[in-house]
Coordinates of C-alpha atoms in Angstrom, one line a residue:
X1 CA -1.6 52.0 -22.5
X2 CA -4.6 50.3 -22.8
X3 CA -3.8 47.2 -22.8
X4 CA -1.4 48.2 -19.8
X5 CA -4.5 49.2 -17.8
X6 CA -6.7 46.1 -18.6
X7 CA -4.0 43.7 -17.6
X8 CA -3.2 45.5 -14.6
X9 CA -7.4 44.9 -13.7
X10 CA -7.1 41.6 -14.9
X11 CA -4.3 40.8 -12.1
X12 CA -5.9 42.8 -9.7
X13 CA -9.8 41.2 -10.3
X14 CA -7.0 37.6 -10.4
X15 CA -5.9 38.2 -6.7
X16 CA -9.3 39.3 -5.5
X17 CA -11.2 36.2 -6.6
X18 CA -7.9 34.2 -5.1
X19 CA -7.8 35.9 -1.6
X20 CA -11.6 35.0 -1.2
X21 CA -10.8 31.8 -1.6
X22 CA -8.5 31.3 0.8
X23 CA -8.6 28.1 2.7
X24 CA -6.2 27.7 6.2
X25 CA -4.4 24.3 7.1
X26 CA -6.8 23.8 9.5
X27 CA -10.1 24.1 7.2
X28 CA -8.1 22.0 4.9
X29 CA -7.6 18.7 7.7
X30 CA -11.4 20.0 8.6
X31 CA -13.2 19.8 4.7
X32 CA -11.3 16.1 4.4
X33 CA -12.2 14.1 7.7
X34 CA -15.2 12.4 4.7
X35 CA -12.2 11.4 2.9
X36 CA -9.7 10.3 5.9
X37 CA -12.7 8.2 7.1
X38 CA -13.1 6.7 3.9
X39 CA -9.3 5.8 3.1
X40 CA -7.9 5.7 6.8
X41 CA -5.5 2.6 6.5
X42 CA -6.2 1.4 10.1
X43 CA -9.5 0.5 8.8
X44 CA -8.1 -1.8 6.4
X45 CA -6.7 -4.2 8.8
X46 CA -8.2 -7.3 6.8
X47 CA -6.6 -6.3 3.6
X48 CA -2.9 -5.7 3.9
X49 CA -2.1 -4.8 0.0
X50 CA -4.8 -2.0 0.0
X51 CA -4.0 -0.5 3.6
X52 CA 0.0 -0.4 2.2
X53 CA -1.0 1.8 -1.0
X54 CA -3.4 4.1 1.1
X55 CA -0.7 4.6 3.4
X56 CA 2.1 5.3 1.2
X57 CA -0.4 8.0 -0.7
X58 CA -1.5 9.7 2.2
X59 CA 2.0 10.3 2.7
X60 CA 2.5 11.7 -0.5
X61 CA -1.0 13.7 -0.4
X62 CA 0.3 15.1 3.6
X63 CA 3.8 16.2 1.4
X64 CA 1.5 18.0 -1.4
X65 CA -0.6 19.9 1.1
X66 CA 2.2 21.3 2.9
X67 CA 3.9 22.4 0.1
X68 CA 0.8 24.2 -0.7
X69 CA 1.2 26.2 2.9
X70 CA 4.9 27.6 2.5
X71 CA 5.2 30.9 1.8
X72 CA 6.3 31.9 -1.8
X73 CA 5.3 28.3 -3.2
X74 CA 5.5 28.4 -6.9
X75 CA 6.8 25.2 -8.2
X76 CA 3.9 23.5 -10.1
X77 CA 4.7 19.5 -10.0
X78 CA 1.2 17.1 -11.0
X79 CA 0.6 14.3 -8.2
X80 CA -0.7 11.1 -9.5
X81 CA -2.6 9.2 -6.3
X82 CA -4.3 6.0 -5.6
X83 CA -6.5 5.3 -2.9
X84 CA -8.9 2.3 -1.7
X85 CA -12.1 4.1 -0.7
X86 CA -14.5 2.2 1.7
X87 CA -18.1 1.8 -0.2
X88 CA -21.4 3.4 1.7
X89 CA -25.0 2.2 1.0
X90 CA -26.8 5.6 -0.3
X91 CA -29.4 4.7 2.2
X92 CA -28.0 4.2 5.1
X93 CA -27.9 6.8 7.8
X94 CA -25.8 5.3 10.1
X95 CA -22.5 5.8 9.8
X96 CA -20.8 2.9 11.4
X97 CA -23.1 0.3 9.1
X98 CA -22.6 2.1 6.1
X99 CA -20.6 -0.1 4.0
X100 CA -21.8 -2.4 1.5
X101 CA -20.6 -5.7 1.1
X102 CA -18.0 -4.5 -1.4
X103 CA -15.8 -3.2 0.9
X104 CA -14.1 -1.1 -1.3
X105 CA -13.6 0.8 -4.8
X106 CA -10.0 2.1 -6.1
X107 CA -10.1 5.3 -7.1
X108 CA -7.0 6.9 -8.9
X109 CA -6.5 10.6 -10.0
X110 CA -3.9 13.5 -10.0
X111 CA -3.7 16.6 -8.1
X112 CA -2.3 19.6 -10.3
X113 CA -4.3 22.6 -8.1
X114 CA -2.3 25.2 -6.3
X115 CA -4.9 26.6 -3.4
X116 CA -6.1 24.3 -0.7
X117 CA -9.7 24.9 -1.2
X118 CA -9.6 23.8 -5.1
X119 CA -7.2 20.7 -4.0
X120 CA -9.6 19.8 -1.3
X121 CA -12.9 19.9 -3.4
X122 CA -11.0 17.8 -6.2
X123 CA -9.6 15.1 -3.8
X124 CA -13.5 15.1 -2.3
X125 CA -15.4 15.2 -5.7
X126 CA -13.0 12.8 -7.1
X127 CA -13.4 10.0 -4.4
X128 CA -17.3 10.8 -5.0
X129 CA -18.0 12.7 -1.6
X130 CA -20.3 15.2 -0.5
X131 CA -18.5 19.0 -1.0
X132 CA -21.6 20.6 0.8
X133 CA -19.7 20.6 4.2
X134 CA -17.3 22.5 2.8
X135 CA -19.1 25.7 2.3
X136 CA -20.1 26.0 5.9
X137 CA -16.3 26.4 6.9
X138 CA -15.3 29.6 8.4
X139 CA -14.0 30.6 5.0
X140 CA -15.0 32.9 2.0
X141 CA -15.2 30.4 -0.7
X142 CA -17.5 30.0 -3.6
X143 CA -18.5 26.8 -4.8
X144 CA -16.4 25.1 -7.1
X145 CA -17.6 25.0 -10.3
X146 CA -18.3 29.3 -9.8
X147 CA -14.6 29.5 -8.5
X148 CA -13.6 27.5 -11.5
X149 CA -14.9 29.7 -13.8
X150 CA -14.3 32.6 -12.2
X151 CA -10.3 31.9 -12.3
X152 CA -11.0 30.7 -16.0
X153 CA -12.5 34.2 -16.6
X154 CA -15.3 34.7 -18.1
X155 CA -14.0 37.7 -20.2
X156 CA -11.9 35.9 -22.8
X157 CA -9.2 38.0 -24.2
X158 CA -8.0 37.3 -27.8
X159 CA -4.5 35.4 -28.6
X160 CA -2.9 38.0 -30.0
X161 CA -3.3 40.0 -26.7
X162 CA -1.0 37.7 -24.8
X163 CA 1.5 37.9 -28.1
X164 CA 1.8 41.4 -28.3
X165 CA 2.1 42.0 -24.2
X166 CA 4.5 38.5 -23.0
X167 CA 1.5 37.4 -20.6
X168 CA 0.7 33.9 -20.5
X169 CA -2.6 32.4 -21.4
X170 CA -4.2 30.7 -18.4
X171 CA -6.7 28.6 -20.2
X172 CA -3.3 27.6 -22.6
X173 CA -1.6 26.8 -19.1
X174 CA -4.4 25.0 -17.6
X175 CA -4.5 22.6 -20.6
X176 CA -1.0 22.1 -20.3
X177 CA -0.8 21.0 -16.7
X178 CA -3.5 18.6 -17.5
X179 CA -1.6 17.0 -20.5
X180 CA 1.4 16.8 -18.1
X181 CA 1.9 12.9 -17.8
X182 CA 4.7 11.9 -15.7
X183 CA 7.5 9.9 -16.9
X184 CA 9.9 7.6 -15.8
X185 CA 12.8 9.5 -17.0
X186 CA 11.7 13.1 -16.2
X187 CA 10.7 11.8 -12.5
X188 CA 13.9 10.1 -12.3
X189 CA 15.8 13.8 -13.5
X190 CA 13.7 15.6 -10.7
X191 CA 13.9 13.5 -7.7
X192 CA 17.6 11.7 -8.4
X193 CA 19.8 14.6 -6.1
X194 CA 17.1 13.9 -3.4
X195 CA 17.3 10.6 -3.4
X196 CA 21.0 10.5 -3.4
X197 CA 21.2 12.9 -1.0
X198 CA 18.7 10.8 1.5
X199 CA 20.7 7.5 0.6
X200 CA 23.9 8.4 1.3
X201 CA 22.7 10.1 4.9
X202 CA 21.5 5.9 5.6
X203 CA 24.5 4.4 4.9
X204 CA 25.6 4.4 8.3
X205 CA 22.0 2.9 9.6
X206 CA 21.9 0.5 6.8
X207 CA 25.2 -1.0 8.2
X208 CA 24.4 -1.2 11.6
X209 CA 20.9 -2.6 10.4
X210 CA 22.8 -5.1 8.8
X211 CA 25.7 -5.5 11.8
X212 CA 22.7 -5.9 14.5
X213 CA 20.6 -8.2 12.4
X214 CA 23.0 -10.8 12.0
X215 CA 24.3 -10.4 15.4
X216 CA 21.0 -11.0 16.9
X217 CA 20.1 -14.0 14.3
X218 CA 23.2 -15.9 15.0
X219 CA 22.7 -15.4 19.4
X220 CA 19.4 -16.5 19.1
X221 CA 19.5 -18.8 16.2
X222 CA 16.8 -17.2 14.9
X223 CA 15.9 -18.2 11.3
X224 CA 15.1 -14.9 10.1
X225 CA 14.1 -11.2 11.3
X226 CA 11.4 -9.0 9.4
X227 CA 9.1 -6.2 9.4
X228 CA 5.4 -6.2 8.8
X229 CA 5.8 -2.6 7.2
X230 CA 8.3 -0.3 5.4
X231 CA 9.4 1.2 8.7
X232 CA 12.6 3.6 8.6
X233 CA 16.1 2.3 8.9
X234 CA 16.0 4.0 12.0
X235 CA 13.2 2.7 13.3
X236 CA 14.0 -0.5 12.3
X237 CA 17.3 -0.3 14.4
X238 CA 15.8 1.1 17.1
X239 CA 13.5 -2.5 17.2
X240 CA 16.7 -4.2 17.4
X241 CA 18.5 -2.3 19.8
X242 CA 15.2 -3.2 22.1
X243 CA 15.5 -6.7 21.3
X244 CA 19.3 -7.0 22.2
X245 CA 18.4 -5.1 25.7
X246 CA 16.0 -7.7 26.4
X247 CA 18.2 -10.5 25.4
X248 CA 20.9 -9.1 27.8
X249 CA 18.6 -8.6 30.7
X250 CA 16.6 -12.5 30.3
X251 CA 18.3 -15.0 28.6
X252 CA 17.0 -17.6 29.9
X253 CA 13.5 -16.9 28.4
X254 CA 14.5 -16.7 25.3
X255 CA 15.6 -20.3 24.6
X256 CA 12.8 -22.1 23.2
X257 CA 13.5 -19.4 19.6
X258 CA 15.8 -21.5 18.0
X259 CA 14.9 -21.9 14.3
X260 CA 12.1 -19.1 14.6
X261 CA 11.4 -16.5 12.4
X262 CA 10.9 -12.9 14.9
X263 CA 8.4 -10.5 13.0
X264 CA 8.0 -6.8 13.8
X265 CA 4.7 -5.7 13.3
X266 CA 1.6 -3.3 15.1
X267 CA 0.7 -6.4 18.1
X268 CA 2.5 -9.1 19.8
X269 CA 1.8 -13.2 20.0
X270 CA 2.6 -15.8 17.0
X271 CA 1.2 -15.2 13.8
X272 CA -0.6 -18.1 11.9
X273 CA 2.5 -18.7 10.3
X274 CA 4.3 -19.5 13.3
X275 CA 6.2 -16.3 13.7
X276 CA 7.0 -14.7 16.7
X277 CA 5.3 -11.4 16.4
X278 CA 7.0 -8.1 18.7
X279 CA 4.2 -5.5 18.9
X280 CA 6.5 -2.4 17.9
X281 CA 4.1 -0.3 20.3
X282 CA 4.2 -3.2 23.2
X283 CA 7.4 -2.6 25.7
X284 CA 9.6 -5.1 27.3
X285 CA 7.1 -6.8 29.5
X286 CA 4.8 -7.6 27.0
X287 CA 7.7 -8.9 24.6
X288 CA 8.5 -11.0 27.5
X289 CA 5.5 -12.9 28.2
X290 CA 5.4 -13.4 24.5
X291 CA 8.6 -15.4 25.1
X292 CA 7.1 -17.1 27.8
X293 CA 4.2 -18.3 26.5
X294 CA 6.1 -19.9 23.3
X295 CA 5.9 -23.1 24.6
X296 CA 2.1 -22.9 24.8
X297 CA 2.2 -21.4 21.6
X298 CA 4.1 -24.8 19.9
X299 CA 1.0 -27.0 21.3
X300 CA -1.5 -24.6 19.6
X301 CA 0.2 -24.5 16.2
X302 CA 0.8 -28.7 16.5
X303 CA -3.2 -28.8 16.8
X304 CA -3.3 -27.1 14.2
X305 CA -1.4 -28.5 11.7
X306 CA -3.9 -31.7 12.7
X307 CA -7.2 -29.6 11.9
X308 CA -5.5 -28.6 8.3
X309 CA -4.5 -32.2 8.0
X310 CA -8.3 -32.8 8.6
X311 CA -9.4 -30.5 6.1
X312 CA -7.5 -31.7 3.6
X313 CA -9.1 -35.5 4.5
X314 CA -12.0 -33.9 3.9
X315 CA -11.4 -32.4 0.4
X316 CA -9.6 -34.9 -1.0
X317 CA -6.1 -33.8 0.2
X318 CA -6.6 -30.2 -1.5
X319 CA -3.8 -28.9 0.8
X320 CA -4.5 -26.1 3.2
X321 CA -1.8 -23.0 3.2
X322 CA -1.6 -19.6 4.9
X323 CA 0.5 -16.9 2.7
X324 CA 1.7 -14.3 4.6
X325 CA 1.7 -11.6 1.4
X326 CA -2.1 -12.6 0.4
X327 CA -3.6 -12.7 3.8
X328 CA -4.0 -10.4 6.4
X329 CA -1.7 -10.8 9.5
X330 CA -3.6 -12.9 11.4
X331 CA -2.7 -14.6 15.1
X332 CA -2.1 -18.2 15.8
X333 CA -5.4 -18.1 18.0
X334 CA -7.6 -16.5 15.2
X335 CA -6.2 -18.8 12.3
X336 CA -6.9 -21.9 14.7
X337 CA -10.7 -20.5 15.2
X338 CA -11.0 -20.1 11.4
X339 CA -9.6 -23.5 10.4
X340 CA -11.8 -25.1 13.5
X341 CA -15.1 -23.2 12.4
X342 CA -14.8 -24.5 8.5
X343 CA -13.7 -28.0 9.7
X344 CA -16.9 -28.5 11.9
X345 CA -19.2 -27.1 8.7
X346 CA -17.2 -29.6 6.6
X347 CA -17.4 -32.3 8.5
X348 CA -21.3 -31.9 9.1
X349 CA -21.9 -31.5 5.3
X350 CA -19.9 -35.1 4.3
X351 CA -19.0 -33.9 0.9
X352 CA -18.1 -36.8 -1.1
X353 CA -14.3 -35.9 -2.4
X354 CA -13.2 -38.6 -3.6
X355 CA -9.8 -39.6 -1.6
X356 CA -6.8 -38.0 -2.9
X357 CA -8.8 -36.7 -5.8
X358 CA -7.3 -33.4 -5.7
X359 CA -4.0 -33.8 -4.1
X360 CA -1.0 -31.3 -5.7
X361 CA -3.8 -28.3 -5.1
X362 CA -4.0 -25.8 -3.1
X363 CA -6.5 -23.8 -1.1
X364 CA -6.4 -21.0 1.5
X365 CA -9.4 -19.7 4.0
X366 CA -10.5 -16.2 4.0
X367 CA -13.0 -15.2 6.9
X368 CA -13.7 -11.5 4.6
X369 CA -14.9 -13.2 1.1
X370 CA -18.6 -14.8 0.4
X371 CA -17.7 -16.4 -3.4
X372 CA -14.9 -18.6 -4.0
X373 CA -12.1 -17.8 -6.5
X374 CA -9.0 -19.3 -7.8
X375 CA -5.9 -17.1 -8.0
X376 CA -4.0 -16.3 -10.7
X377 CA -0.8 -18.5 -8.6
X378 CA -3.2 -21.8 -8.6
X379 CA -4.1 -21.6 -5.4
X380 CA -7.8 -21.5 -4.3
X381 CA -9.4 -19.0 -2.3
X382 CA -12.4 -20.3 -0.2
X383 CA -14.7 -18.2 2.0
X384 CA -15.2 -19.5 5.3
X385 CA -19.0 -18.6 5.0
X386 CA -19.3 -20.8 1.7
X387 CA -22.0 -23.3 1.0
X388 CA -20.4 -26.9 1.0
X389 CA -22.8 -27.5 -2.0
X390 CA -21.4 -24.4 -3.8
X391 CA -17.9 -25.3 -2.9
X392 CA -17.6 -28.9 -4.3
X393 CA -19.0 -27.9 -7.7
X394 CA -16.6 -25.2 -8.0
X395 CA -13.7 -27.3 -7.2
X396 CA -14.4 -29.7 -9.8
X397 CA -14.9 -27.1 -12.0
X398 CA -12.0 -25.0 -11.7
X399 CA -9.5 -28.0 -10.6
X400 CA -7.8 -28.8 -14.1
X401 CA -7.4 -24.4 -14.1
X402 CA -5.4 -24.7 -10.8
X403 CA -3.3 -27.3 -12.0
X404 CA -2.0 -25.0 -14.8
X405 CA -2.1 -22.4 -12.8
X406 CA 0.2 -23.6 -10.1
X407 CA 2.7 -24.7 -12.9
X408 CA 2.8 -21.3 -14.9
X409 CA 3.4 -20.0 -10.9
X410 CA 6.4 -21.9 -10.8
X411 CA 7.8 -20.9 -14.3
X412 CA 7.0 -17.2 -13.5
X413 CA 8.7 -17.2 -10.4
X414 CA 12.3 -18.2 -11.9
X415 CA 11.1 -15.7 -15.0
X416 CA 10.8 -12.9 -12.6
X417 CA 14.0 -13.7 -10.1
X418 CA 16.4 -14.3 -13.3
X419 CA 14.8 -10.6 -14.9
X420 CA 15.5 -9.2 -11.3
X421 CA 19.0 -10.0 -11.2
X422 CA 19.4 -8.9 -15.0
X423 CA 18.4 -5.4 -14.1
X424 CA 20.4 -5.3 -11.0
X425 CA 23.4 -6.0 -12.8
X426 CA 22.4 -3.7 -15.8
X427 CA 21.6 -0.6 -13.8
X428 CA 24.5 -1.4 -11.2
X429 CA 21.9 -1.1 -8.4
X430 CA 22.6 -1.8 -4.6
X431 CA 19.0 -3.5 -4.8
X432 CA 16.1 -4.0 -6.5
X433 CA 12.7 -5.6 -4.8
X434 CA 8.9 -5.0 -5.2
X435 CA 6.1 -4.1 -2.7
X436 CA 3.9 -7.4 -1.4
X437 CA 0.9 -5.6 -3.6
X438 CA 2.8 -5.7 -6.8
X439 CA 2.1 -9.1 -8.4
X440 CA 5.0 -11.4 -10.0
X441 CA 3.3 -10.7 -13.8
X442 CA 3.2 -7.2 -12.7
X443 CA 6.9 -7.0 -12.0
X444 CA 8.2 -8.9 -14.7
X445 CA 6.3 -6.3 -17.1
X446 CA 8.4 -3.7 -15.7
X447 CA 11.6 -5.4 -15.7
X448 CA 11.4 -6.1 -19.1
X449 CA 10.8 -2.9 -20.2
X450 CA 13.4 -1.3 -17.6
X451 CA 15.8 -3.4 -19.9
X452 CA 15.1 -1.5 -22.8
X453 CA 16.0 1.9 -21.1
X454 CA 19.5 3.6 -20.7
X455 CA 19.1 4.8 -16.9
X456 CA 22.3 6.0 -15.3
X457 CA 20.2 7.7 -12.5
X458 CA 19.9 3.9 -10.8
X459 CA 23.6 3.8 -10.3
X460 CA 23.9 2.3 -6.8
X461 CA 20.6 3.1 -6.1
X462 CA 17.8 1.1 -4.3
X463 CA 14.5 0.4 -6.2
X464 CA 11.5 -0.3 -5.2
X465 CA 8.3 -1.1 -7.9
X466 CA 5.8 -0.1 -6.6
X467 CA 1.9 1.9 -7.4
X468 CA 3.2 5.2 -7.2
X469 CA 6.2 7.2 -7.8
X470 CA 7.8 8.2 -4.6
X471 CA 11.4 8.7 -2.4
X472 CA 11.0 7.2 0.6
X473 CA 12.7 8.8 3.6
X474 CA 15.8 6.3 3.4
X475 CA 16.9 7.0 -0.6
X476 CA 15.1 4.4 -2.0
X477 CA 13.3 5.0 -5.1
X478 CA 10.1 3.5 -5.7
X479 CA 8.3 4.0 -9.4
X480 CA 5.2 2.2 -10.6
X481 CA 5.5 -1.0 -12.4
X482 CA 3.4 0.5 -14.8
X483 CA 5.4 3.6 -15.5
X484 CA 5.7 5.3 -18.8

């Protein structure tokens, strides 16, 4: 009996100390605007690998908080999250001129709290922001480290209590949950009905994806159609479905696409790499000026292949490329004012390259860097801002490096295609690909080790490696290349 009567207290003190803590939806969005300011993807529009894994965690973080709001939620499953969060000078008071130079920190940690106020101070302490905010919210919360402890409970009952009544040990649980680590093949158990059930609910959309894509690419002779971003199948069709409407209503403006790749992305124009660019937001009028201006366009890009040809003169026919996966999405007009504004400084400077001294190398410009660096492909990376001085000793430093570099590129690519096909046919999946921020090394780490596994989940399935474990709203699976 007396045990009886101190457990019932203990349960009873339990709920109290809960219910004063509790935290609406509202409070929640309210005690995180710090954080959504910090991680908000449209503020990485100059880094395109970090704004994709902030997006595709937010989604997963939205999905955890909701959970967290339906009535009777008990189900208790760790969330392992990445973020880019945007650096701030401590001294600066102004918000908008904040940021250091940096730009940016990754921070990574996993959320395994089951209240909205402990979730929300977690997610803010662990990205290193201010929790003092949070207190002033129309809500009867303590502050964290006194909840913490007071859920821990101070009054510490002996092991043999909880043996003799069945209770479980918090402080036991809590060390569990934060031992949890999960696993490829316990993730792949949990989420494999879903993601069968969401794939086979998109096989119709894939195949009029498919149907309409080809359709389109052989009326227009276009050379290939893409997407910017991991849009739905739905969405994706939709996009199509505008494009044929507009090819059916003018046809005569959409003559001069012969060859072209169309790319469906946030603005329209033609991107730097000469793709015609359909603002997803933008409605038929814009699209069709867009068309109309392609001619215009073809005399811009012509220029510009002269200014890269001038660079190269320049730096002793180092040759000058754009990648679409390493650089952000930039328009034809904007690449031709970067190339333009680093071939004037050049050109003042008269570095003496020797002619044809580095030909076979490779060099792009970014407008967002103030060092230079060579990439682990070969290629170099050059700031547009960098001293010409600075510049030509690094070159000739690191030139013999980029050679080697650009040849192990070219023996890792046919390493990682041939270990992509070997799992595709091992696992009998429908596909297999990798998000633009997962690296070639990166990938062919997890293919390998994929091989030694026995997975029967991936049957027909499509996989995506990825940062994060996740099912997107199509089926497809995506897991970290890094998975254990």
């Amino acid at each position: 009996f007396y045990y009886f009567v101190r457990s019932c207290l203990e349960r009873i003190l339990l709920q109290c100390v809960l219910q004063s803590r509790t935290l609406s939806g509202a409070d929640a969005i309210n005690a995180l605007r710090p954080f959504y300011f910090a991680v908000h993807p449209d503020f990485f529009g100059q880094h395109p690998k970090e704004r994709e894994v902030n997006e595709n965690s937010l989604k997963r973080l939205n999905g955890y908080l909701e959970n967290l709001q339906k009535p009777g939620f008990r189900s208790f499953k760790p969330t392992q999250l990445t973020f880019y969060v945007r650096e701030r000078e401590p001294n600066s008071s102004n918000v908008q001129e904040s940021f250091s130079a940096s730009g940016f920190r990754a921070v990574s940690f996993t959320l395994h709290t089951r209240d909205l106020l402990s979730t929300v101070l977690d997610i803010l302490n662990s990205c290193s922001l201010s929790t003092e905010h949070v207190q002033s919210l129309n809500v009867n919360s303590q502050p964290h480290k006194e909840a913490k402890s007071t859920v821990n409970r101070p009054i510490k009952w002996d092991k043999t209590y909880y043996s003799f009544t069945g209770f479980k040990d918090p402080e036991e649980e809590l060390e569990q949950a934060q031992r949890v680590e999960t696993t490829l093949l316990s993730w792949l158990d949990y989420n494999e009905a879903s993601a069968v059930k969401k794939l086979k609910k998109s096989l119709p959309l894939r195949k009029e994806l498919e149907r309409l894509k080809i359709e389109l690419s052989h009326e227009l002779q276009l050379s290939d159609i893409r997407w910017q971003r991991s849009w739905g199948i739905a969405h994706r069709c939709s996009q199509l479905h505008s494009l044929g409407r507009l090819v059916q209503q003018r046809p005569e403006i959409l003559e001069n696409v012969k060859g072209r790749t169309v790319v469906f992305t946030d603005r329209s124009g033609m991107s730097a790499a000469g793709h015609i660019m359909l603002g997803t937001m933008d409605v038929h009028h814009h699209w069709t000026k867009i068309f109309e201006r392609l001619p215009n366009y073809y005399k811009l890009q012509k220029r510009l292949l002269l200014l890269e040809d001038r660079i190269s003169q320049l730096l002793g026919g180092i040759q000058v490329i754009y990648i679409e996966e390493l650089q952000p999405l930039l328009t034809l007009e904007e690449y031709f004012e970067l190339l333009n504004s680093f071939y004037n400084k050049l050109r003042d400077s008269r570095l003496p390259f020797h002619p044809r001294s580095l030909r076979g190398l490779q060099m792009i410009l970014e407008s967002d860097r103030y060092a230079p660096s060579l990439h682990e492909f070969g290629h170099f990376m050059i700031p547009t801002v960098c001293d010409p001085a600075a510049l030509q000793w690094f070159i000739f430093a690191k030139a013999q490096e980029a050679r080697e570099n650009l040849k192990r590129k070219e023996e890792m690519m046919i390493t990682e295609k041939e270990l992509i096909n070997t799992s595709t046919e091992k696992f009998s999946l429908d596909r297999l690909y990798k998000e633009p921020s997962v690296s070639s090394a990166q990938m062919i780490d997890c293919c390998k080790r994929l091989l030694e596994e026995s997975l029967p989940y991936l049957q027909g399935m499509h996989l995506c490696v990825s940062h994060f474990y996740s099912v997107l709203q199509d089926g497809d699976l995506c897991i970290p290349w890094n998975w254990k």
